[in-house]
Coordinates of C-alpha atoms in Angstrom, one line a residue:
M5 CA -189.2 -98.3 81.7
E6 CA -193.0 -98.2 82.1
R7 CA -195.4 -99.8 79.6
L8 CA -198.3 -97.6 78.5
N9 CA -200.6 -99.7 76.3
G10 CA -197.8 -100.6 73.9
A11 CA -196.0 -97.2 74.1
H12 CA -193.0 -96.8 76.4
E13 CA -192.3 -93.8 78.6
S14 CA -189.5 -92.9 80.9
A15 CA -188.7 -89.4 82.2
G16 CA -191.0 -87.9 79.6
V17 CA -189.6 -90.0 76.7
L18 CA -192.1 -91.8 74.5
T19 CA -191.0 -94.6 72.1
D20 CA -193.2 -97.3 70.5
T21 CA -191.7 -100.4 72.0
D22 CA -188.6 -101.7 73.8
E23 CA -187.5 -103.4 70.5
P24 CA -184.7 -101.3 68.9
G25 CA -185.9 -101.9 65.3
I26 CA -183.8 -102.8 62.3
P27 CA -180.2 -101.5 62.8
I28 CA -179.5 -98.4 60.7
P29 CA -177.1 -99.6 57.9
G30 CA -173.6 -98.3 58.2
G31 CA -172.0 -96.1 55.5
T32 CA -173.6 -93.7 53.1
L33 CA -176.8 -93.9 51.1
T34 CA -174.9 -94.6 47.9
E35 CA -173.1 -97.5 49.6
V36 CA -176.3 -99.0 50.7
F37 CA -177.9 -98.5 47.3
G38 CA -174.8 -100.2 45.8
K39 CA -175.4 -103.3 47.9
Q40 CA -179.0 -103.3 46.6
V41 CA -177.8 -103.1 43.0
A42 CA -175.6 -106.1 43.7
Q43 CA -178.5 -108.1 45.1
T44 CA -181.2 -107.2 42.5
P45 CA -179.4 -105.8 39.4
D46 CA -182.1 -106.7 36.9
A47 CA -185.1 -105.7 39.1
V48 CA -187.0 -102.6 37.9
A49 CA -186.0 -99.6 39.9
V50 CA -187.8 -96.8 38.1
E51 CA -190.9 -96.9 35.9
Y52 CA -191.9 -93.8 33.9
G53 CA -193.9 -92.7 30.9
C54 CA -197.7 -92.2 30.4
H55 CA -198.3 -96.0 30.6
G56 CA -195.2 -97.1 32.4
E57 CA -193.6 -98.0 29.1
H58 CA -190.1 -97.0 30.1
Q59 CA -188.2 -98.7 32.9
L60 CA -184.7 -98.6 34.4
S61 CA -183.3 -101.6 36.2
Y62 CA -181.2 -101.2 39.3
A63 CA -178.0 -101.8 37.3
E64 CA -179.1 -99.3 34.6
L65 CA -180.1 -96.6 37.2
D66 CA -176.7 -97.0 38.9
A67 CA -174.8 -96.8 35.6
R68 CA -176.7 -93.8 34.5
A69 CA -176.2 -92.0 37.8
E70 CA -172.5 -92.9 37.7
R71 CA -172.2 -91.4 34.2
L72 CA -173.9 -88.2 35.4
A73 CA -171.8 -88.0 38.5
R74 CA -168.7 -87.9 36.4
R75 CA -170.1 -84.9 34.5
L76 CA -171.0 -83.3 37.8
V77 CA -167.5 -83.7 39.2
A78 CA -166.1 -82.3 36.0
G79 CA -168.4 -79.3 36.5
G80 CA -167.2 -78.6 40.0
A81 CA -169.2 -80.9 42.3
R82 CA -167.2 -81.8 45.4
R83 CA -167.7 -83.4 48.8
G84 CA -169.3 -80.8 51.1
G85 CA -170.4 -78.7 48.1
R86 CA -173.9 -77.9 46.9
V87 CA -175.5 -78.8 43.6
G88 CA -178.9 -77.3 42.7
V89 CA -181.5 -79.5 40.9
L90 CA -184.1 -77.6 38.9
V91 CA -185.7 -80.4 37.0
E92 CA -189.3 -81.4 36.3
R93 CA -190.6 -84.6 37.9
S94 CA -189.2 -87.4 35.8
A95 CA -186.8 -90.3 35.8
A96 CA -184.1 -87.6 35.5
V97 CA -184.9 -86.4 39.1
V98 CA -184.1 -89.9 40.5
V99 CA -181.0 -90.3 38.4
T100 CA -179.7 -86.8 39.4
L101 CA -180.3 -87.2 43.1
L102 CA -178.4 -90.4 43.1
A103 CA -175.6 -88.9 41.0
V104 CA -175.2 -85.9 43.2
A105 CA -174.9 -88.2 46.2
K106 CA -172.2 -90.2 44.5
T107 CA -170.1 -87.0 44.1
G108 CA -170.1 -86.4 47.9
A109 CA -171.9 -83.1 47.4
A110 CA -175.4 -82.3 48.8
C111 CA -178.4 -81.8 46.5
V112 CA -180.4 -78.6 46.8
P113 CA -183.9 -79.5 45.3
L114 CA -185.6 -76.6 43.6
D115 CA -189.2 -76.3 42.6
E116 CA -189.6 -74.3 39.3
R117 CA -193.1 -73.2 40.4
S118 CA -191.6 -71.2 43.2
P119 CA -191.2 -67.4 42.7
E120 CA -188.1 -66.4 40.9
A121 CA -186.9 -64.3 43.8
R122 CA -187.2 -67.3 46.2
L123 CA -185.2 -69.5 43.9
G124 CA -182.5 -66.8 43.6
E125 CA -182.4 -66.4 47.3
I126 CA -182.0 -70.1 47.9
L127 CA -179.2 -70.4 45.3
E128 CA -177.3 -67.5 46.7
S129 CA -177.7 -68.6 50.3
V130 CA -176.3 -72.2 49.7
G131 CA -173.6 -71.2 47.2
C132 CA -174.4 -73.8 44.5
A133 CA -171.3 -74.7 42.4
L134 CA -173.5 -76.1 39.7
L135 CA -177.2 -76.2 38.7
V136 CA -178.7 -79.2 36.9
V137 CA -181.5 -78.3 34.5
D138 CA -183.6 -79.9 31.9
A139 CA -184.9 -78.6 28.6
H140 CA -187.9 -77.0 30.3
S141 CA -186.0 -75.2 33.1
A142 CA -182.8 -74.3 31.1
Q143 CA -184.3 -70.9 30.3
H144 CA -185.6 -70.3 33.8
P145 CA -184.5 -66.9 35.1
A146 CA -183.0 -68.6 38.1
A147 CA -180.5 -70.3 35.8
A148 CA -179.3 -67.1 34.1
G149 CA -175.6 -66.5 34.7
R150 CA -175.1 -69.8 36.5
R151 CA -173.0 -72.8 35.6
T152 CA -175.5 -75.4 34.5
L153 CA -175.6 -79.0 33.3
L154 CA -178.4 -80.1 31.0
V155 CA -180.0 -83.5 31.4
G156 CA -182.6 -85.3 29.3
E157 CA -185.9 -86.7 30.7
D158 CA -184.1 -90.0 31.2
G159 CA -181.3 -88.5 33.2
V160 CA -178.6 -88.8 30.5
P161 CA -176.4 -85.7 30.4
E162 CA -176.6 -83.8 27.1
G163 CA -173.7 -82.3 25.2
P164 CA -170.3 -83.7 24.5
S165 CA -167.8 -84.3 27.3
D166 CA -164.6 -86.2 27.8
A167 CA -165.6 -86.5 31.5
V168 CA -168.0 -89.4 31.0
D169 CA -165.4 -92.1 31.1
R170 CA -163.0 -90.5 33.5
P171 CA -162.6 -91.7 37.1
Y172 CA -163.2 -89.4 40.1
D173 CA -159.6 -88.1 40.1
E174 CA -160.5 -84.5 41.1
P175 CA -159.5 -83.7 44.7
G176 CA -162.4 -83.8 47.1
A177 CA -164.8 -85.7 44.9
G178 CA -166.7 -88.7 46.3
A179 CA -166.0 -90.5 49.6
A180 CA -168.8 -88.9 51.6
G181 CA -169.5 -90.0 55.2
A182 CA -172.7 -91.1 56.8
G183 CA -172.9 -87.8 58.7
D184 CA -172.4 -85.8 55.6
V185 CA -175.4 -83.7 54.2
L186 CA -177.3 -85.6 51.5
Y187 CA -179.7 -82.7 50.7
V188 CA -180.7 -79.2 51.8
M189 CA -184.5 -79.0 51.7
H190 CA -186.0 -75.5 52.0
T191 CA -189.1 -74.7 54.0
S192 CA -190.9 -71.5 54.7
G193 CA -189.6 -69.6 57.7
S194 CA -191.6 -67.3 60.1
T195 CA -189.7 -64.3 58.7
G196 CA -190.7 -65.2 55.2
A197 CA -187.1 -66.2 54.2
P198 CA -186.7 -69.9 53.3
K199 CA -184.9 -72.1 55.8
G200 CA -182.5 -74.7 54.4
V201 CA -182.7 -78.0 56.4
R202 CA -179.6 -80.1 56.3
V203 CA -180.5 -83.8 56.1
T204 CA -177.8 -86.4 56.3
H205 CA -177.2 -89.7 54.7
R206 CA -177.8 -91.4 58.1
N207 CA -181.1 -89.5 58.5
V208 CA -182.5 -90.9 55.3
L209 CA -181.1 -94.4 56.0
A210 CA -182.9 -94.3 59.4
L211 CA -186.2 -93.5 57.7
A212 CA -185.8 -96.1 55.0
C213 CA -184.9 -99.0 57.3
D214 CA -188.0 -98.6 59.5
R215 CA -190.0 -101.7 60.1
V216 CA -193.2 -100.0 59.1
W217 CA -192.2 -100.3 55.4
R218 CA -191.7 -104.0 55.6
G219 CA -194.4 -106.5 54.5
G220 CA -194.5 -105.8 50.8
A221 CA -197.0 -102.8 50.6
H222 CA -194.2 -100.5 49.5
E223 CA -193.0 -102.5 46.5
R224 CA -194.2 -99.9 44.1
V225 CA -194.4 -96.4 45.4
L226 CA -195.8 -93.4 43.5
F227 CA -193.4 -90.5 43.1
H228 CA -195.7 -87.5 42.5
S229 CA -194.6 -84.9 45.1
P230 CA -192.3 -82.1 44.1
H231 CA -188.7 -83.2 44.7
A232 CA -188.3 -80.0 46.7
F233 CA -190.9 -81.3 49.2
D234 CA -189.7 -83.8 51.8
A235 CA -192.4 -86.4 51.0
S236 CA -190.2 -87.2 47.9
T237 CA -187.6 -88.6 50.3
Y238 CA -190.1 -91.4 51.2
E239 CA -191.3 -91.8 47.6
I240 CA -187.8 -92.3 46.2
W241 CA -185.6 -93.8 48.9
V242 CA -187.9 -96.1 50.8
P243 CA -188.5 -98.3 47.7
L244 CA -185.0 -97.9 46.2
L245 CA -183.1 -99.0 49.4
S246 CA -185.2 -102.1 49.7
G247 CA -185.5 -103.5 46.2
G248 CA -188.8 -101.8 45.4
R249 CA -189.9 -99.6 42.4
V250 CA -190.3 -95.9 42.0
V251 CA -193.3 -95.2 39.8
V252 CA -193.0 -91.6 38.4
A253 CA -196.4 -90.0 38.0
P254 CA -196.9 -88.8 34.4
E255 CA -199.0 -85.8 35.4
E256 CA -200.4 -84.0 38.4
I257 CA -202.5 -86.2 40.7
N258 CA -206.2 -86.5 40.1
A259 CA -208.8 -89.2 40.6
P260 CA -208.8 -90.7 37.1
L261 CA -205.0 -91.0 37.1
L262 CA -205.1 -92.7 40.5
R263 CA -207.7 -95.2 39.3
R264 CA -205.5 -96.0 36.4
L265 CA -202.3 -96.3 38.4
V266 CA -203.6 -98.0 41.5
G267 CA -206.4 -100.0 40.0
G268 CA -204.1 -101.3 37.3
G269 CA -201.6 -102.6 39.9
R270 CA -198.8 -100.2 39.0
V271 CA -198.8 -98.6 42.4
T272 CA -199.1 -100.3 45.7
A273 CA -198.4 -97.4 48.1
L274 CA -198.6 -93.6 48.0
W275 CA -198.5 -90.5 50.1
L276 CA -201.1 -87.8 49.9
T277 CA -201.2 -84.5 51.9
A278 CA -204.2 -84.2 54.1
G279 CA -205.6 -81.5 51.8
L280 CA -205.3 -83.6 48.7
F281 CA -206.6 -86.7 50.5
G282 CA -209.6 -84.8 51.7
A283 CA -210.3 -83.5 48.2
L284 CA -210.1 -86.9 46.7
A285 CA -212.2 -88.5 49.4
T286 CA -214.9 -85.9 48.9
G287 CA -215.0 -86.3 45.1
D288 CA -214.1 -89.9 44.4
P289 CA -212.9 -92.0 47.4
G290 CA -212.9 -95.2 45.3
C291 CA -210.0 -93.9 43.2
L292 CA -207.7 -95.3 45.9
E293 CA -209.1 -98.9 45.7
G294 CA -206.3 -101.3 45.0
A295 CA -203.6 -99.6 47.0
R296 CA -202.2 -101.6 49.8
E297 CA -201.3 -98.6 51.9
V298 CA -202.1 -94.9 51.6
W299 CA -200.2 -92.5 53.9
T300 CA -201.6 -89.0 54.6
G301 CA -200.8 -86.1 56.8
G302 CA -199.0 -82.8 56.7
D303 CA -202.1 -81.2 58.3
V304 CA -205.1 -82.3 60.2
V305 CA -206.6 -85.4 58.5
P306 CA -210.5 -85.0 58.3
P307 CA -212.2 -88.0 60.0
D308 CA -215.0 -87.8 57.4
A309 CA -212.5 -88.2 54.6
V310 CA -211.0 -91.2 56.3
R311 CA -214.5 -92.8 56.8
R312 CA -215.3 -92.3 53.1
V313 CA -212.1 -93.9 51.9
V314 CA -212.3 -96.8 54.4
E315 CA -215.8 -97.5 53.1
A316 CA -214.9 -97.3 49.5
C317 CA -211.5 -99.1 49.8
P318 CA -211.9 -101.8 52.5
G319 CA -208.7 -103.5 51.4
T320 CA -206.5 -100.4 51.8
T321 CA -204.7 -99.6 55.0
L322 CA -204.5 -96.0 55.9
Y323 CA -201.7 -94.3 57.9
N324 CA -201.6 -90.8 59.4
G325 CA -197.9 -89.7 59.2
Y326 CA -196.5 -86.8 61.1
G327 CA -193.2 -85.1 60.8
P328 CA -191.6 -81.7 60.0
T329 CA -188.8 -81.6 57.3
E330 CA -186.4 -81.3 60.2
T331 CA -187.2 -84.8 61.3
T332 CA -186.7 -86.4 57.9
T333 CA -190.3 -86.7 56.6
F334 CA -191.9 -88.8 59.4
A335 CA -191.4 -88.7 63.2
T336 CA -194.5 -90.6 64.1
R337 CA -197.2 -92.7 62.4
H338 CA -200.6 -94.1 63.2
R339 CA -202.3 -97.0 61.5
I340 CA -206.0 -95.9 61.1
H341 CA -208.4 -98.7 62.1
P342 CA -212.0 -98.9 60.7
G343 CA -214.7 -97.2 62.7
P344 CA -215.0 -93.7 64.2
P345 CA -211.9 -92.5 66.1
A346 CA -212.4 -92.6 69.9
D347 CA -212.0 -88.9 70.4
G348 CA -213.2 -87.7 67.1
D349 CA -209.9 -86.8 65.6
I350 CA -207.2 -89.0 64.1
P351 CA -204.1 -89.6 66.3
I352 CA -200.6 -89.0 64.9
G353 CA -199.7 -92.1 66.8
R354 CA -196.3 -93.4 68.0
P355 CA -192.7 -92.7 67.1
M356 CA -191.0 -94.2 64.2
D357 CA -188.0 -96.6 64.8
H358 CA -184.9 -94.9 66.1
T359 CA -187.0 -92.0 67.2
R360 CA -188.1 -90.6 70.6
V361 CA -190.6 -87.9 71.3
H362 CA -191.1 -85.6 74.4
L363 CA -194.1 -83.5 75.4
L364 CA -192.6 -80.6 77.4
D365 CA -193.8 -77.4 79.0
A366 CA -192.1 -74.0 78.6
E367 CA -189.4 -75.0 81.1
L368 CA -188.7 -78.3 79.2
R369 CA -190.3 -80.4 81.9
P370 CA -192.6 -83.3 80.9
V371 CA -196.3 -82.4 81.0
A372 CA -198.7 -84.5 83.0
D373 CA -200.5 -87.4 81.4
G374 CA -203.2 -86.1 79.1
G375 CA -201.8 -82.6 79.3
T376 CA -200.8 -80.5 76.2
G377 CA -197.2 -79.7 75.6
Q378 CA -194.8 -78.8 72.8
L379 CA -193.7 -81.8 70.8
Y380 CA -189.9 -82.4 70.7
V381 CA -188.4 -85.1 68.5
A382 CA -185.1 -86.8 69.2
G383 CA -183.2 -89.7 67.6
A384 CA -181.7 -90.6 64.3
H385 CA -184.3 -88.7 62.2
V386 CA -183.3 -85.3 63.6
A387 CA -181.5 -83.3 60.8
A388 CA -178.1 -81.6 61.2
G389 CA -179.6 -78.1 61.4
Y390 CA -180.2 -75.1 59.2
E391 CA -177.9 -74.1 56.3
G392 CA -176.0 -71.0 57.1
N393 CA -178.1 -70.1 60.2
E394 CA -176.4 -71.3 63.3
A395 CA -178.4 -69.0 65.6
L396 CA -181.7 -70.6 64.4
T397 CA -180.1 -74.0 64.6
R398 CA -179.2 -73.4 68.3
E399 CA -182.7 -72.2 69.0
R400 CA -184.6 -75.1 67.4
F401 CA -182.1 -78.0 67.8
L402 CA -181.5 -78.3 71.6
P403 CA -179.5 -80.7 73.8
D404 CA -181.8 -83.6 74.7
P405 CA -182.0 -83.6 78.5
F406 CA -183.4 -87.2 78.4
G407 CA -180.8 -88.6 76.0
A408 CA -177.1 -89.5 76.0
R409 CA -174.5 -86.8 76.0
G410 CA -174.3 -85.0 72.7
E411 CA -177.8 -86.0 71.5
R412 CA -180.2 -83.3 70.3
M413 CA -183.9 -82.8 70.1
Y414 CA -185.9 -80.7 67.6
A415 CA -188.5 -78.2 68.9
T416 CA -191.3 -78.7 66.4
G417 CA -193.5 -75.8 67.5
D418 CA -196.4 -78.2 67.5
L419 CA -198.7 -78.8 70.4
A420 CA -199.8 -82.3 71.2
R421 CA -201.2 -84.5 74.0
R422 CA -201.0 -88.2 74.8
D423 CA -204.3 -90.0 75.0
T424 CA -205.2 -92.9 77.3
A425 CA -204.2 -95.5 74.7
G426 CA -200.7 -94.0 74.5
D427 CA -201.1 -92.3 71.1
L428 CA -200.1 -88.8 70.4
R429 CA -202.8 -86.4 69.3
Y430 CA -202.1 -83.2 67.4
V431 CA -203.5 -80.1 69.0
G432 CA -202.2 -77.3 66.9
R433 CA -199.3 -74.9 66.2
A434 CA -197.9 -73.0 69.1
D435 CA -197.3 -70.1 66.7
R436 CA -200.9 -70.2 65.5
Q437 CA -202.1 -69.3 69.0
V438 CA -203.5 -65.8 69.1
K439 CA -205.1 -63.7 71.8
V440 CA -208.4 -62.4 70.7
N441 CA -210.7 -60.3 73.0
G442 CA -208.6 -61.4 76.0
F443 CA -208.8 -65.2 75.2
R444 CA -206.0 -67.3 73.9
V445 CA -207.3 -69.0 70.8
E446 CA -205.9 -72.1 69.1
P447 CA -207.5 -72.3 65.6
G448 CA -206.7 -76.0 65.5
E449 CA -209.2 -76.7 68.2
T450 CA -212.0 -75.1 66.2
E451 CA -210.9 -76.9 63.0
A452 CA -210.9 -80.3 64.8
A453 CA -214.4 -79.6 66.2
L454 CA -215.7 -78.7 62.7
T455 CA -214.3 -81.8 61.1
R456 CA -216.0 -83.9 63.8
Q457 CA -219.4 -82.6 62.4
P458 CA -220.9 -85.5 60.4
R459 CA -221.4 -83.4 57.3
V460 CA -218.1 -81.6 57.2
A461 CA -215.3 -82.9 55.0
Q462 CA -212.6 -80.2 55.5
A463 CA -212.2 -77.1 57.6
S464 CA -209.7 -74.3 58.0
V465 CA -209.8 -71.3 60.4
V466 CA -208.4 -67.8 59.9
V467 CA -208.2 -65.2 62.7
D468 CA -208.2 -61.6 61.5
K469 CA -206.9 -59.3 64.3
D470 CA -207.8 -55.7 64.4
G471 CA -204.7 -54.4 66.3
D472 CA -206.6 -53.4 69.4
G473 CA -206.7 -56.9 71.0
G474 CA -209.9 -57.8 69.2
G475 CA -210.6 -59.6 66.0
R476 CA -212.8 -62.0 64.0
M477 CA -212.5 -65.7 63.5
T478 CA -213.7 -67.1 60.2
A479 CA -214.0 -70.8 59.5
Y480 CA -214.0 -72.1 55.9
V481 CA -215.5 -75.6 55.4
V482 CA -216.1 -78.0 52.6
L483 CA -219.1 -80.2 53.0
A484 CA -219.2 -83.9 52.5
E485 CA -220.8 -85.1 49.3
G486 CA -224.6 -84.8 49.6
A487 CA -224.5 -82.5 52.6
D488 CA -224.8 -79.3 50.5
D489 CA -228.3 -80.2 49.4
G490 CA -230.6 -77.5 50.5
A491 CA -232.9 -80.0 52.1
A492 CA -230.1 -81.1 54.4
G493 CA -230.2 -77.7 56.2
V494 CA -226.4 -77.5 56.4
D495 CA -225.0 -74.0 56.2
G496 CA -222.7 -71.7 58.1
V497 CA -225.4 -70.8 60.6
A498 CA -226.2 -74.4 61.4
L499 CA -222.6 -75.3 61.8
R500 CA -222.0 -72.4 64.1
R501 CA -224.9 -73.4 66.2
A502 CA -223.5 -76.9 66.5
L503 CA -220.2 -75.5 67.6
Q504 CA -221.9 -73.4 70.3
E505 CA -223.0 -76.7 71.9
E506 CA -219.5 -78.1 72.0
L507 CA -216.9 -75.3 72.4
P508 CA -216.5 -72.3 74.7
S509 CA -217.7 -69.1 73.1
Y510 CA -214.3 -67.7 72.4
L511 CA -213.5 -70.7 70.1
V512 CA -216.8 -70.4 68.1
P513 CA -216.0 -68.6 64.8
D514 CA -217.8 -65.4 64.0
D515 CA -218.5 -66.6 60.5
V516 CA -218.6 -70.1 59.0
V517 CA -218.4 -70.0 55.2
V518 CA -219.1 -73.0 53.1
L519 CA -217.0 -73.3 50.0
P520 CA -216.8 -75.8 47.1
R521 CA -213.1 -76.5 47.9
L522 CA -210.2 -75.2 50.0
P523 CA -207.2 -73.7 48.1
L524 CA -204.1 -75.8 48.2
T525 CA -200.4 -74.9 47.9
A526 CA -198.1 -76.4 45.3
N527 CA -197.2 -79.1 47.9
G528 CA -200.9 -80.0 48.4
K529 CA -201.4 -78.3 51.8
I530 CA -204.2 -76.0 52.7
D531 CA -203.2 -72.5 51.6
R532 CA -204.2 -70.5 54.7
A533 CA -202.5 -67.4 53.3
R534 CA -205.0 -67.3 50.5
L535 CA -207.9 -67.8 52.9
A536 CA -206.5 -65.0 55.0
E537 CA -206.9 -62.6 52.1
S538 CA -210.6 -63.1 52.3
S539 CA -211.0 -63.4 56.0
G540 CA -213.7 -61.2 57.5
V541 CA -215.9 -61.5 54.4
P542 CA -219.5 -61.9 55.6
A543 CA -220.9 -65.4 55.7
L544 CA -223.9 -64.3 53.5
V545 CA -221.5 -64.6 50.5
E546 CA -221.3 -68.4 51.0
R547 CA -224.5 -69.1 49.2
W548 CA -223.4 -67.3 46.1
V549 CA -220.0 -69.1 46.2
R550 CA -221.7 -72.5 46.6
R551 CA -224.3 -72.0 43.9
R552 CA -222.0 -70.5 41.3
P553 CA -218.6 -72.3 41.5
A554 CA -218.4 -72.4 37.7
Q555 CA -218.9 -68.7 37.3
L556 CA -216.1 -67.4 39.4
A557 CA -214.7 -64.8 37.0
V558 CA -213.2 -61.5 38.0
D559 CA -215.1 -59.6 35.3
D560 CA -218.4 -60.6 36.9
P561 CA -220.3 -57.5 38.1
V562 CA -220.4 -58.5 41.8
S563 CA -219.9 -56.9 45.1
G564 CA -216.5 -56.4 46.6
A565 CA -217.0 -59.4 48.8
R566 CA -217.8 -61.6 45.8
L567 CA -214.9 -60.2 43.9
T568 CA -212.6 -61.3 46.7
Y569 CA -213.8 -64.8 46.4
A570 CA -213.6 -64.7 42.6
R571 CA -210.0 -63.7 42.7
L572 CA -209.2 -66.2 45.4
W573 CA -210.7 -69.2 43.6
Q574 CA -209.5 -68.2 40.2
R575 CA -205.9 -68.2 41.5
S576 CA -206.4 -71.5 43.3
G577 CA -207.3 -73.2 40.1

């Protein structure tokens, strides 16, 4: 095996080091959690409430989950079955996820902000035997006509039942195996239908035992992501399987809240999507001061945002984490060091423990050093496949030609290259590549070039094809604080001129539109679908948008182009 500046490569396989890492614990997640309860029964496991005034110890969390599990079994939960969880972010989410795992069933996390039709489609596709709801979601249309179990904010099941004190005597309850499915997390598919990713107990244990979490930074982790988003796997199970504390965010994330949580010492580590990280870095980078580690990713991380946070929070370590849901939250990670990145963009780094990555061409052959290839992930993080879709499972989860017999690798659809230091660098999505005017265009290259501009905080590119092989590329950017001063001379024309000096002409956008912010999805990622609705709008509108962000109302007597922006930003909040 050849050493490559700390990374290791053989036959196209990249791992971080020769050291195998901490062995993955045997058994199920609930068994490993039970051992933690025995070690630290009185330690705080979950903290919740506006000021952290409510707490559950490990013993209390285990007892509460045990009680709920009995009710779930009485309601029909069985090993190999599916239990939907339609509950607002609260301590009840943590209790419920643990309780479902105890029954041997798999949890199906549901986000009540999702369209009713999507939730109905998910519930029908997985065949949920039972749906856990709270007072807020009990009347949700998705719950109509389904068998439900109501829980309080603290995770205590409501309503009388004689099942609370009964053992698991129903056939098929409990006794899950390490390879059993722990949860089915749904992501958007290319056809528009949600894909259910089957993640096993062993997948999550492999994530939680990684050495990167050791050292104390993850003693108190903020739980703020929707539990239907895979970042919650890190936010809940990394602390709970190592004696740490889950701090439940009392409201949606904003700078004042983070100052209170992080500055007050209640939170030592947290995850932020690249979009949310960029927005916070532009508005108030000091809100993260006091955190020992901040992980970001899920999209291209803007270098300017990193610079601003590093300057404002010198004691905080930043990581860029990369990984599709199919690789159990994180497949690679990169510790970001102070100073400008060598190649302008932020690497996605090296593989996590028990994980291997390959950069392969269309024939599944390793690409040459420095070349761009599709990123394939192998190892213990790779999920079991897609729920009810064996054809897609076979297409995306392939036999690993570089691994032992029976091992699989996941085709991410992401393009990456390996730099001279041995780090992986994200290039873009293979399915975002489009052919415009005879040239193959990768929007990610243009986005990366824009974020390398010293006065650009965030960028997103949309290609609007005309059906005849042509089209227009529109770039939307958010400027760094102070860069939108008229005296600075920063506008779409100036940025486009700068790109002409760096990129081939076919990668230079036709329009560069400066906006006050980029729209985000419910999961905190840049909402390119909303941007696409306004693609092709002339860049001359940008000055109106920049100067009148507080007046974006649909009843404003403006031109059609302005109305497009008004609707876009009113919906994005």
